[in-house]
XYZ file of C-alpha atoms in Angstrom:
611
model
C 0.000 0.000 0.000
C 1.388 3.135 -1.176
C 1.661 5.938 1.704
C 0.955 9.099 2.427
C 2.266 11.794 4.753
C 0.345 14.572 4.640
C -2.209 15.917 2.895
C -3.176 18.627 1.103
C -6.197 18.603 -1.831
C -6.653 19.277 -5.527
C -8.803 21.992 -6.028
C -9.574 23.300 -2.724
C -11.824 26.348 -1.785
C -12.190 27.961 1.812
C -15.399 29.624 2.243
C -16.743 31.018 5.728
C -20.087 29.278 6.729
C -21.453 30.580 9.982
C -18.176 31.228 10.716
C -16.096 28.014 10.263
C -13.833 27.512 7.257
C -14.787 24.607 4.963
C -12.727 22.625 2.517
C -14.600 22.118 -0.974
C -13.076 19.620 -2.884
C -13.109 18.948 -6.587
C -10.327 16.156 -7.198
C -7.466 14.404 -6.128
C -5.280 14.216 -3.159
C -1.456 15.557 -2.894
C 1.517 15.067 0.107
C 3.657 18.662 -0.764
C 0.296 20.732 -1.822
C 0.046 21.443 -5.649
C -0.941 18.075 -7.715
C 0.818 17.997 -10.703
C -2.151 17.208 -13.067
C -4.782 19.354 -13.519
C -8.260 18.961 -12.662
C -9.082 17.975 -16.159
C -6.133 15.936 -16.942
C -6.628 13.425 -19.972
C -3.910 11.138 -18.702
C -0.603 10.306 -16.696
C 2.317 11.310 -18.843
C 4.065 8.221 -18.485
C 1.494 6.972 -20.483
C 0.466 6.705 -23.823
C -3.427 6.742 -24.485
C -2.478 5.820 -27.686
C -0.911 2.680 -26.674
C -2.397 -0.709 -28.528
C -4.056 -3.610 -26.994
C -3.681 -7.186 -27.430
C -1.056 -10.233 -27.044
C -0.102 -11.969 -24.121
C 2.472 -10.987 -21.316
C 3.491 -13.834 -19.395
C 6.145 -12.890 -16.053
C 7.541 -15.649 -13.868
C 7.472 -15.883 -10.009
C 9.391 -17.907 -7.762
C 7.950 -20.071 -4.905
C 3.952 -21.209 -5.080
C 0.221 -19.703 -4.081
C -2.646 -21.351 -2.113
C -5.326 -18.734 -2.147
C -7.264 -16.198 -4.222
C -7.600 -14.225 -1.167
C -4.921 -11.662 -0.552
C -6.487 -9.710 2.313
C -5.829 -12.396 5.064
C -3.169 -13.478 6.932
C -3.617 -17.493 6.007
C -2.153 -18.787 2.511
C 0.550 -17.509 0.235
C -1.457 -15.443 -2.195
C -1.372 -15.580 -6.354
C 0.871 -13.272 -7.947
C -1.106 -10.312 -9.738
C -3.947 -11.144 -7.911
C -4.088 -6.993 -6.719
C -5.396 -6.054 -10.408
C -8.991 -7.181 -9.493
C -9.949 -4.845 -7.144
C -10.265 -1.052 -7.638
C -9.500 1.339 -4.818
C -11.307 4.549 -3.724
C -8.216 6.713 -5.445
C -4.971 5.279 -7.246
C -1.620 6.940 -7.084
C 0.555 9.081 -9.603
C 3.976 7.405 -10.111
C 5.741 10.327 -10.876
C 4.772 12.123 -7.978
C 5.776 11.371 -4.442
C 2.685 10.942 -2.894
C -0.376 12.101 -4.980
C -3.914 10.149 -5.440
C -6.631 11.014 -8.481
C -9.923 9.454 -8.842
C -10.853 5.764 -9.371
C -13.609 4.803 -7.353
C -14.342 7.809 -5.634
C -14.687 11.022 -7.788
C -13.355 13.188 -4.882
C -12.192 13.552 -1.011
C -13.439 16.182 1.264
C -11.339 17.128 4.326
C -12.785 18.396 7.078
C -11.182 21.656 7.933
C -10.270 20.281 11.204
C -9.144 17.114 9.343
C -11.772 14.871 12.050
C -13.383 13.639 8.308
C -13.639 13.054 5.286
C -15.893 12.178 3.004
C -15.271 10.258 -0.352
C -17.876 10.492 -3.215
C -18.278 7.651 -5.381
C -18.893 7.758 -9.161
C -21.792 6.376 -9.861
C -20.415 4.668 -13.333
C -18.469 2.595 -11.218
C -19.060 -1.253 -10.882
C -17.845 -5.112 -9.832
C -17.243 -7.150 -12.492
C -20.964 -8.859 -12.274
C -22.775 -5.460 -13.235
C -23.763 -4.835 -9.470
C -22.739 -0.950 -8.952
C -20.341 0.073 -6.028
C -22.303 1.167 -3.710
C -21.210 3.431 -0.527
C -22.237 -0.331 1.753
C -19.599 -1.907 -0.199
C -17.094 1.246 0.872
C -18.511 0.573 4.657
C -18.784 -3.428 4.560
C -14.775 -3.426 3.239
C -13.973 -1.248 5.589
C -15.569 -3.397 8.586
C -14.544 -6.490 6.964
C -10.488 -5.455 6.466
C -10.110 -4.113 9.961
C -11.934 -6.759 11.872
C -10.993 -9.659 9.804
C -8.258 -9.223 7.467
C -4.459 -9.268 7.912
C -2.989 -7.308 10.688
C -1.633 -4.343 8.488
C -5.690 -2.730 8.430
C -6.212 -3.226 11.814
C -2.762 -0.490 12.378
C -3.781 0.984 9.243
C -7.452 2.103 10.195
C -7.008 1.980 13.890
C -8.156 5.851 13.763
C -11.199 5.845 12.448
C -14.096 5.867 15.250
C -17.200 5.770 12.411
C -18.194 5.210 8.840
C -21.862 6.784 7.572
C -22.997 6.829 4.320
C -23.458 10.370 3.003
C -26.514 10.930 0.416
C -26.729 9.130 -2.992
C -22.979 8.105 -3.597
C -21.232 9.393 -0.458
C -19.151 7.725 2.531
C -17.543 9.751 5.444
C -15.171 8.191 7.697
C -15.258 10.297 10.968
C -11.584 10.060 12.894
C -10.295 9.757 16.370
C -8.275 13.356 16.154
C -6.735 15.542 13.351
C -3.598 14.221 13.753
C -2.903 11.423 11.856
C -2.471 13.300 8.648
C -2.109 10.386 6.195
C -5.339 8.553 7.258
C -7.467 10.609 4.530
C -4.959 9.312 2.025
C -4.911 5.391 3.099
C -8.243 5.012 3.015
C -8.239 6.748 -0.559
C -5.920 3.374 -1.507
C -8.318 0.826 -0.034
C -9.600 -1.953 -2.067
C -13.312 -2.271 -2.217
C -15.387 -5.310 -1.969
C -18.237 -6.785 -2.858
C -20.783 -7.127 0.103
C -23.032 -9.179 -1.884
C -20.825 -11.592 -3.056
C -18.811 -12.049 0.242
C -21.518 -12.366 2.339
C -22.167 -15.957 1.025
C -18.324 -16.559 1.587
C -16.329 -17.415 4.466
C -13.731 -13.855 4.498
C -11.223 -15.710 7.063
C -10.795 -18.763 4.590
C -8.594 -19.508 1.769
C -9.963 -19.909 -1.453
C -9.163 -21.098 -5.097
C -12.622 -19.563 -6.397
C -11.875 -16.853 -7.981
C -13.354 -13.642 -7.076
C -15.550 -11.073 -7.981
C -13.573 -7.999 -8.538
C -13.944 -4.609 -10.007
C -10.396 -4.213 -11.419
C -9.294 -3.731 -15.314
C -8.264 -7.856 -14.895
C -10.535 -11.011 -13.940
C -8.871 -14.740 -13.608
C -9.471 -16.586 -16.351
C -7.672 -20.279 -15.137
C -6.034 -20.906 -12.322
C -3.524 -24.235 -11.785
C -3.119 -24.285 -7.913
C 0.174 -23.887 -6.818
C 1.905 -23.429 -10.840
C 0.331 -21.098 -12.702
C -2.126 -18.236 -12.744
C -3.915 -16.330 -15.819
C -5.791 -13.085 -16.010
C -8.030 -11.908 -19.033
C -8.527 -7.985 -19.697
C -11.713 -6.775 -19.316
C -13.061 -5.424 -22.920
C -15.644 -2.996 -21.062
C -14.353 -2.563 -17.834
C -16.099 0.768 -16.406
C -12.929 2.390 -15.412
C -10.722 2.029 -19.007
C -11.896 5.587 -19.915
C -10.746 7.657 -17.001
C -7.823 9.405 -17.063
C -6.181 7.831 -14.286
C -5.973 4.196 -16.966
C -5.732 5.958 -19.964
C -2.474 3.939 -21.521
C -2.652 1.507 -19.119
C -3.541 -2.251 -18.805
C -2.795 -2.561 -22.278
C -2.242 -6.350 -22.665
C -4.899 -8.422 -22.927
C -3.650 -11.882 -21.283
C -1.499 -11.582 -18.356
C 0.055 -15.141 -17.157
C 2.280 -15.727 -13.854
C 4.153 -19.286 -14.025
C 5.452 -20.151 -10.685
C 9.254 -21.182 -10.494
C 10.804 -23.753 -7.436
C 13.469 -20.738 -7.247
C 15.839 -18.336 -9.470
C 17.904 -20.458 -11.598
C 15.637 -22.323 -13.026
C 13.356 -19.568 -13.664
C 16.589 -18.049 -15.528
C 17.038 -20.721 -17.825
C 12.979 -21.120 -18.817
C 12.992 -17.835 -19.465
C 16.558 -17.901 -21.935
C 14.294 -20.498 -23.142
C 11.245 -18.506 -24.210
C 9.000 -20.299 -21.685
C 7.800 -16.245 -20.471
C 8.290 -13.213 -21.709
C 9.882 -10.517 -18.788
C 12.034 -11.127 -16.060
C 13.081 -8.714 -13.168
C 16.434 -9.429 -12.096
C 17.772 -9.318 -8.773
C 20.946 -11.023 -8.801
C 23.829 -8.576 -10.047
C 25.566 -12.203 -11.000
C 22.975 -13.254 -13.651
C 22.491 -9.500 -14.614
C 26.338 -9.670 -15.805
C 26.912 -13.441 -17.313
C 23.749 -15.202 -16.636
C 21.584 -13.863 -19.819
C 24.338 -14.746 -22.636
C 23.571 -16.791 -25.157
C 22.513 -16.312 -28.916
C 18.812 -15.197 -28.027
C 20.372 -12.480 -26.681
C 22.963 -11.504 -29.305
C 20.759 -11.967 -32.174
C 18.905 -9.078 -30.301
C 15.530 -11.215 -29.831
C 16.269 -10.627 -25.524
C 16.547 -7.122 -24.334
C 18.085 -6.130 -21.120
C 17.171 -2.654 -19.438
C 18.336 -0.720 -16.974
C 15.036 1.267 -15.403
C 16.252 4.072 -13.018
C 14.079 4.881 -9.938
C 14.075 7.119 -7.016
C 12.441 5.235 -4.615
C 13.879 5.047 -1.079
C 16.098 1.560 -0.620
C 14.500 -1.065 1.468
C 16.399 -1.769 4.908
C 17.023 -5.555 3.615
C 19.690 -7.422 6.352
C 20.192 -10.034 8.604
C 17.290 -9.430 10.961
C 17.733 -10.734 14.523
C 14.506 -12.189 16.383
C 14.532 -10.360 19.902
C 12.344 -12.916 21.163
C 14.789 -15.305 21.033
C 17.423 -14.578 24.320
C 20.026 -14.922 22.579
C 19.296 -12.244 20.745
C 18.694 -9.583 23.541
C 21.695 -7.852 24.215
C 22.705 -5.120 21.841
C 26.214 -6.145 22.351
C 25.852 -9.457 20.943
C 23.789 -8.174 17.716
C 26.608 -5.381 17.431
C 28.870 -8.169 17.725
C 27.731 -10.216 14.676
C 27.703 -7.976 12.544
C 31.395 -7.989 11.806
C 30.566 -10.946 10.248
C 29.422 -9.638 7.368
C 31.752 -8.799 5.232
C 30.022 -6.472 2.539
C 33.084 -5.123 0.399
C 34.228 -8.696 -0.036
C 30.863 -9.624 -1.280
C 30.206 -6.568 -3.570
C 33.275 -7.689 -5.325
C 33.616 -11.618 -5.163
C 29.434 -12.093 -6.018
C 27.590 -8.768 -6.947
C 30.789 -7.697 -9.659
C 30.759 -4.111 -7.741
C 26.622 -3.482 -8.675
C 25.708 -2.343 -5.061
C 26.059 0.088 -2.298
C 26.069 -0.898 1.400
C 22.956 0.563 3.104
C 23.202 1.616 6.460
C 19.578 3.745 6.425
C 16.164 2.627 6.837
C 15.166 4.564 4.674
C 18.412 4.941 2.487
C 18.806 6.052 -1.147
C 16.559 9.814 0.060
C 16.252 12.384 1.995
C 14.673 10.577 4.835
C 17.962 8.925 5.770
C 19.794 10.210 8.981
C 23.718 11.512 8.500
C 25.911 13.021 10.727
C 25.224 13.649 14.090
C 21.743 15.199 15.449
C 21.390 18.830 14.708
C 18.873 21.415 15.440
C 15.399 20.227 15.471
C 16.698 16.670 15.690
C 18.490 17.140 18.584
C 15.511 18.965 20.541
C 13.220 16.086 19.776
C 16.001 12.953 20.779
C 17.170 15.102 23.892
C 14.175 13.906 26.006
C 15.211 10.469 25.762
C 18.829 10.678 26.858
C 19.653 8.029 29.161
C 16.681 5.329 27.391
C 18.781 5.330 24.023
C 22.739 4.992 23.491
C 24.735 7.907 23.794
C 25.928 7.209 20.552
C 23.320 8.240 18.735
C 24.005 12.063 19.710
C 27.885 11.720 19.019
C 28.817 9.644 16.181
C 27.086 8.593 12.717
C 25.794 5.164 12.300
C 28.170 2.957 10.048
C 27.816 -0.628 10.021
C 31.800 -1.941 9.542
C 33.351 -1.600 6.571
C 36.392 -3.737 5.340
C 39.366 -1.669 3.653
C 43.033 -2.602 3.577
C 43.337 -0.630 6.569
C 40.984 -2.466 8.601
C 40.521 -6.249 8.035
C 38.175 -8.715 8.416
C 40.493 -10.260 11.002
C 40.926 -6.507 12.790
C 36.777 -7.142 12.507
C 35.956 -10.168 14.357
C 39.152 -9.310 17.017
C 36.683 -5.979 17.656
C 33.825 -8.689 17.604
C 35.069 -10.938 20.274
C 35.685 -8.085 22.602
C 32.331 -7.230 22.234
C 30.733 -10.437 23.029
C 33.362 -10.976 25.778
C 31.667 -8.048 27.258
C 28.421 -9.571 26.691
C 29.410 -12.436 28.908
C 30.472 -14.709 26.332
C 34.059 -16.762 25.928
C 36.035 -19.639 24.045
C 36.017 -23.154 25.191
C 38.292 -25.231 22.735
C 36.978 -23.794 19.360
C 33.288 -23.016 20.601
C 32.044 -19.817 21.673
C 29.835 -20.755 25.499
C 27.951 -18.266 28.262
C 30.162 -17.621 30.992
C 27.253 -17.650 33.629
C 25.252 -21.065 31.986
C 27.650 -22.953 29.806
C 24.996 -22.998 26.964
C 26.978 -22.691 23.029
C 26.288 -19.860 20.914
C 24.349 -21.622 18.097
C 21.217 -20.448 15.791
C 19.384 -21.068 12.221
C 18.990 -18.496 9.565
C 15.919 -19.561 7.372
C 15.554 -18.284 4.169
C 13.609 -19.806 1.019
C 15.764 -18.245 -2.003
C 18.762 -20.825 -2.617
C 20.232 -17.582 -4.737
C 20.548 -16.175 -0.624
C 23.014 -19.387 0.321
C 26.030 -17.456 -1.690
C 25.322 -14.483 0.709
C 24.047 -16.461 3.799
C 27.617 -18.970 3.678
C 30.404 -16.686 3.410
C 28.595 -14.989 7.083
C 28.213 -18.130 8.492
C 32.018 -19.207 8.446
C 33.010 -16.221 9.572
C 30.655 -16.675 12.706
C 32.728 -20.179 12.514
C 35.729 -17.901 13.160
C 33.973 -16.341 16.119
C 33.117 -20.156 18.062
C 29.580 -19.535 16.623
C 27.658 -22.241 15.169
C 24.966 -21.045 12.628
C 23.180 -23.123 10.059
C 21.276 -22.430 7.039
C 17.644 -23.423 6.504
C 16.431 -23.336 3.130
C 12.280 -23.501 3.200
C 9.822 -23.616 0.432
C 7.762 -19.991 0.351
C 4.115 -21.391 2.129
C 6.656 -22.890 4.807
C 8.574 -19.683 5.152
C 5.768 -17.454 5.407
C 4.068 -19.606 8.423
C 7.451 -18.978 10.476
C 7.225 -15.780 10.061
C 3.754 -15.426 10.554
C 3.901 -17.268 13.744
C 7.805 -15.762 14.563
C 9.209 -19.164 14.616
C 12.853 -18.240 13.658
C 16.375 -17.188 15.023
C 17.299 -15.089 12.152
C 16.438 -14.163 8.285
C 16.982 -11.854 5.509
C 13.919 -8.854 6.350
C 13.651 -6.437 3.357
C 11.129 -3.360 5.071
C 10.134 -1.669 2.302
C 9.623 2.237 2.550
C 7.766 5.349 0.842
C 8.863 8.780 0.876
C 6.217 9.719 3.137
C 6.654 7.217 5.883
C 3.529 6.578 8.516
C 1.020 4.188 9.952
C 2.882 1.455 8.369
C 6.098 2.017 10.584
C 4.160 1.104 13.807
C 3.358 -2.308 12.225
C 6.950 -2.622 11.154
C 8.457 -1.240 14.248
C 5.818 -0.275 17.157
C 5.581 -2.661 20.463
C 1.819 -3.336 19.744
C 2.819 -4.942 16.692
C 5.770 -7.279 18.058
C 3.005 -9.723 19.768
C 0.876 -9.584 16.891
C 1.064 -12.958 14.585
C 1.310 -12.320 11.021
C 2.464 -8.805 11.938
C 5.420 -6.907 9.851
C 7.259 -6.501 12.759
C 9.569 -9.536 12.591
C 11.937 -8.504 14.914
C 10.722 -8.392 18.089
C 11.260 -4.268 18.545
C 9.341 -3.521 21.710
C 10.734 -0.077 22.834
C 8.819 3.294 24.022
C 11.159 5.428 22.844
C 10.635 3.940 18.954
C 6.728 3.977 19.747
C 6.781 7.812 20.477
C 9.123 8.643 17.185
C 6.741 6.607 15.311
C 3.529 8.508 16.344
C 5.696 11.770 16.214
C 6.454 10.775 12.576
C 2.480 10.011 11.808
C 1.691 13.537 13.264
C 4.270 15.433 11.381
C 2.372 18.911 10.356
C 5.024 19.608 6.954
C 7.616 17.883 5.172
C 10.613 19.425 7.081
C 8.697 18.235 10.461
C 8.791 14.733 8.852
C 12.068 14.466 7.687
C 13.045 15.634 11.066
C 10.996 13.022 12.700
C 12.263 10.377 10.605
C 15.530 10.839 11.141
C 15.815 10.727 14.446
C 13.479 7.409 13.905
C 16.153 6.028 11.820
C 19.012 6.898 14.131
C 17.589 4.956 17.182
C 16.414 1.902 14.419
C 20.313 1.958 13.624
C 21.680 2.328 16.943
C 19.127 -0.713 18.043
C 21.307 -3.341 15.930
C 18.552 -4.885 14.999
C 18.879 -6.264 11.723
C 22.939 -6.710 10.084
C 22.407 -4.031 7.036
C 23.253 -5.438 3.532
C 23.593 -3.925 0.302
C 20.850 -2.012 -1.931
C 20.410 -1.043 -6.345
C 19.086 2.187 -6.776
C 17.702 1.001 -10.444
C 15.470 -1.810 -11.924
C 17.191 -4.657 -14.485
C 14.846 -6.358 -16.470
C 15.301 -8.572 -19.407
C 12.619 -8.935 -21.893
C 11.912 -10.896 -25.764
C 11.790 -7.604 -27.845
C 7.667 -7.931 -28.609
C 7.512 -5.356 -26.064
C 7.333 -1.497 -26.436
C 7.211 1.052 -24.225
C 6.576 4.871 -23.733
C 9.432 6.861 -23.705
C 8.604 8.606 -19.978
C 8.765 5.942 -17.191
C 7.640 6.341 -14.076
C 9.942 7.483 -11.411
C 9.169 5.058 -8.592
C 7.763 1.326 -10.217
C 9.200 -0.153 -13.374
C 5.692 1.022 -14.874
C 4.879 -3.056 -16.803
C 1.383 -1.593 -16.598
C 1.784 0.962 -19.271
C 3.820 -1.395 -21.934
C 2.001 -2.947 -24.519
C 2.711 -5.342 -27.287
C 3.664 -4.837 -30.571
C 1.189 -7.106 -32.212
C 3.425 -7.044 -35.381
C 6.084 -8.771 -34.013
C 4.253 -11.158 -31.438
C 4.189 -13.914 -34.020
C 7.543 -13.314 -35.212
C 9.296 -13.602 -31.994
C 7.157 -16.403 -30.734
C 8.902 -18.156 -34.020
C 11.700 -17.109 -33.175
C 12.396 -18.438 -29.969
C 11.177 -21.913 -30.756
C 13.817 -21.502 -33.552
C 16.799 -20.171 -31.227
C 15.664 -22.343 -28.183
C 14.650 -25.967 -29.989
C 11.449 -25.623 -28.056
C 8.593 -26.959 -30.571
């Protein structure tokens, strides 16, 4: 779910009525004020309404799906499966934080931001005929926070009452004006059918597909393999400006994968069409071949400027062994990046050492100003380090070794009450060994994950690697069951609500929860709400750093390495316009070029033997 910081609106008019100002709203919803598009906008400009329609896309994914229900926390969910449902509002991707009509044909604030109320267009309608009606706005609401996955439950936790307002309109009445982005998450939420789930069990997984309202439907489904979506010819919404030059191919397949390799290969041979790569290895060698020369595969380098995810080694502070801050400290001289950038990622990525690197948003230096006011209060709770020196996980140069490391790392956990017996590192106080798991389900990790674990070898440690498949994985974390894995938290550049499911102490003890590390600390639970309530952008970015200097100075996760750019790799059937979007690889606005479908399909059975 895309987020929101603050909001301002499109088209806004203050007029006095009995002496209290109120906001009249025409369209859209922006973070930093001023929407880029205009009130009567024809279409995003990285997209072509021009664009063609037709052929068949199909993408790969790795792992497998159980459900046609993505709103819960049981099953592993079918790839694409987001396309069916419409939302009140969509988002601009070239704009930070900005939200034009879908559902609802405008948002109006209260002045004193305790409402707002969303009007539907009445054109609007589920895939069945049935219009969306403001009870499906309410009933999705009800139905998401009550019964769906944690996320809505922190997500909507503000809201104290949902009315319908005349014909086509629903107001959601809020707790206080505070939470600024509230107006704009519920402008993303998906809306249901009440009709049809009503004869449905909402908590269950399913393989029926359901009744949507999106530009896609499911048209076959193999459980567990593949999944395949049709286009919708009339769909209601394919003339508004917000999908004009989008959703321009009409079949959309997802073949599921056991894991990256052997994805790779079906794709060099023609089995699907686009691949997003993720390993800088296979971006550099793995692709050659003479599909490739003969220029039938293209590979593209998409630029973006999307904050970097915080992905690392990510302690579980439930465990014990995990509770000092001197042993996760400790462990991560283990890592040793600059080795790794060289020896497996040929020099493609930067360390990150931000949670929300890669922007703005990402603390430097020392606590200034502003920054400093707001942390001072909490002197003596947090380290002192976060007022005196920058956060910077180690770093391997010829100056400083990876021996000079784990020398530094050992006097650490010595302090921690730890110490070598023979070649194995044991408590002082109960004699227990220092061992753990690390479960991941990507074998491409184990190049990463091995290298770390011998040098914990080096430190007495004993860690092992568990490699799971994906429904497997996501039930240990669901439930927490795990020492360590590889987190990735993803961030916006408006952080909000969502950082109190990935970080808040409400969230630690809830299962299925984002917050896979354990973090239960007051100090992190004030920043958070501090960040939620920020009144402008400086206030935020203010707010957020001093978030992200007590996340870094918590050790919680061992940071690892981030790609400010997208690589995909695609059979050249594909065009594109020339504008991308600045934060998603924008699939959604390529289409095919019909001319060449047949040709290429040829092609590769030519190039590949595949008849």
């Amino acid at each position: 779910m895309h987020k929101m910081k603050s909001l301002a609106l499109g088209a806004v008019l203050l007029i006095a009525a009995a002496g209290v100002a109120k906001a009249v709203v025409t369209y859209g919803m922006s973070l930093y004020g001023e929407l880029k598009y205009p009130a009567d906008f024809t279409h995003f400009d990285y997209a072509d309404p021009n664009a063609p329609k037709g052929g068949t896309m199909k993408l790969e994914t790795i792992g497998t799906f159980d459900t046609l229900n993505p709103f819960i926390i049981k099953g592993v969910p079918a790839a694409g499966i987001g396309e069916l449902f419409d939302t009140l509002m969509t988002r601009s991707e070239d704009e930070p934080a900005s939200d034009y009509p879908l559902i609802a044909e405008s948002a109006d604030l209260a002045a004193d931001r305790m409402s707002v109320l969303y009007s539907l267009n009445p054109k609007a309608r589920f895939h069945d005929g049935a219009p969306i009606t403001p009870d499906d706005v309410i009933w999705s609401f009800g139905i998401l926070r009550d019964k769906g996955a944690p996320q809505y439950r922190f997500y909507y936790g503000d809201v104290t009452k949902v009315e319908i307002a005349g014909d086509h309109g629903v107001r959601f009445q809020f707790k206080n004006g505070d939470n600024r982005e509230l107006p704009a998450i519920l402008s993303e939420m998906p809306v249901l059918s009440k009709a049809y789930w009503s004869t449905r069990d909402f908590e269950k997984t399913t393989l029926e597909p359901p009744l949507g309202s999106g530009p896609y439907k499911i048209e076959s489904v193999d459980p567990g393999r593949s999944i395949t979506y049709r286009r919708i010819a009339d769909y209601w919404g394919k003339d508004l400006p917000v999908n004009r030059g989008r959703f321009n191919v009409d079949v959309i397949r997802y073949d599921y994968y056991r894991d990256s390799t052997v994805a790779l290969e079906a794709f060099k041979a023609g089995a699907y069409d686009i691949r997003q790569e993720n390993s800088s290895k296979a971006w550099s060698t793995g692709y050659d071949g003479p599909a490739l020369r003969d220029g039938l595969i293209k590979k593209v380098v998409i630029p973006n400027q999307n904050p970097s995810a915080m992905q690392g080694f990510g302690y579980n502070l439930r465990r014990p062994l995990f509770q000092d801050p001197l042993v996760r400290r400790a462990l991560a001289y283990a890592f040793d990046f600059e080795w790794s950038n060289v020896n497996l990622f040929y020099g493609a990525y930067t360390r990150t050492r931000s949670y929300y690197d890669n922007s703005e948003l990402a603390a430097t230096g020392t606590p200034q100003g502003d920054e400093l006011k707001l942390l001072e209060p909490f002197r003596g709770q947090i380290p002192d380090d976060v007022f005196t020196k920058e956060y910077d996980p180690p770093k391997y140069t010829d100056q400083f070794t990876i021996r000079d490391g784990l020398r530094d790392a050992l006097g650490l956990l010595k302090e921690a009450g730890w110490s070598f017996k023979g070649e194995q590192l044991v408590n002082d106080k109960t004699g227990q060994p220092f061992t753990f798991q690390i479960i991941d389900f990507d074998p491409q990790m184990e190049r990463i994950i091995l290298p770390f674990i011998q040098n914990l070898k080096r430190l007495g440690i004993t860690a092992t690697l568990r490699t799971v498949d994906v429904s497997q994985y996501q039930q240990l974390m669901n439930n927490f069951d795990f020492d360590m894995n590889v987190v990735i938290f993803g961030q916006s550049l408006s952080p909000g609500n969502e950082q109190r499911e990935f970080f808040g102490s409400a969230a630690a003890d809830q299962p299925g929860s984002q917050n896979l590390l354990g973090i239960k600390s007051k100090v992190i639970d004030q920043l958070i709400e501090g960040v939620i309530a920020a009144q402008t952008r400086a206030d935020l970015v203010t707010h957020v750093h001093a978030l992200d200097r007590v996340l870094q100075y918590g050790y919680y996760v061992i940071p690892q390495y981030h790609l400010g750019q997208f690589w995909f790799a695609y059979w050249d059937k594909f065009r594109h316009p020339q504008v991308a979007p600045k934060y998603t690889p924008g699939l959604e606005t390529w289409w095919i070029d019909t001319g060449v479908e047949q040709t290429i399909e040829s092609k590769k059975k030519d190039e590949t033997g595949n008849k």
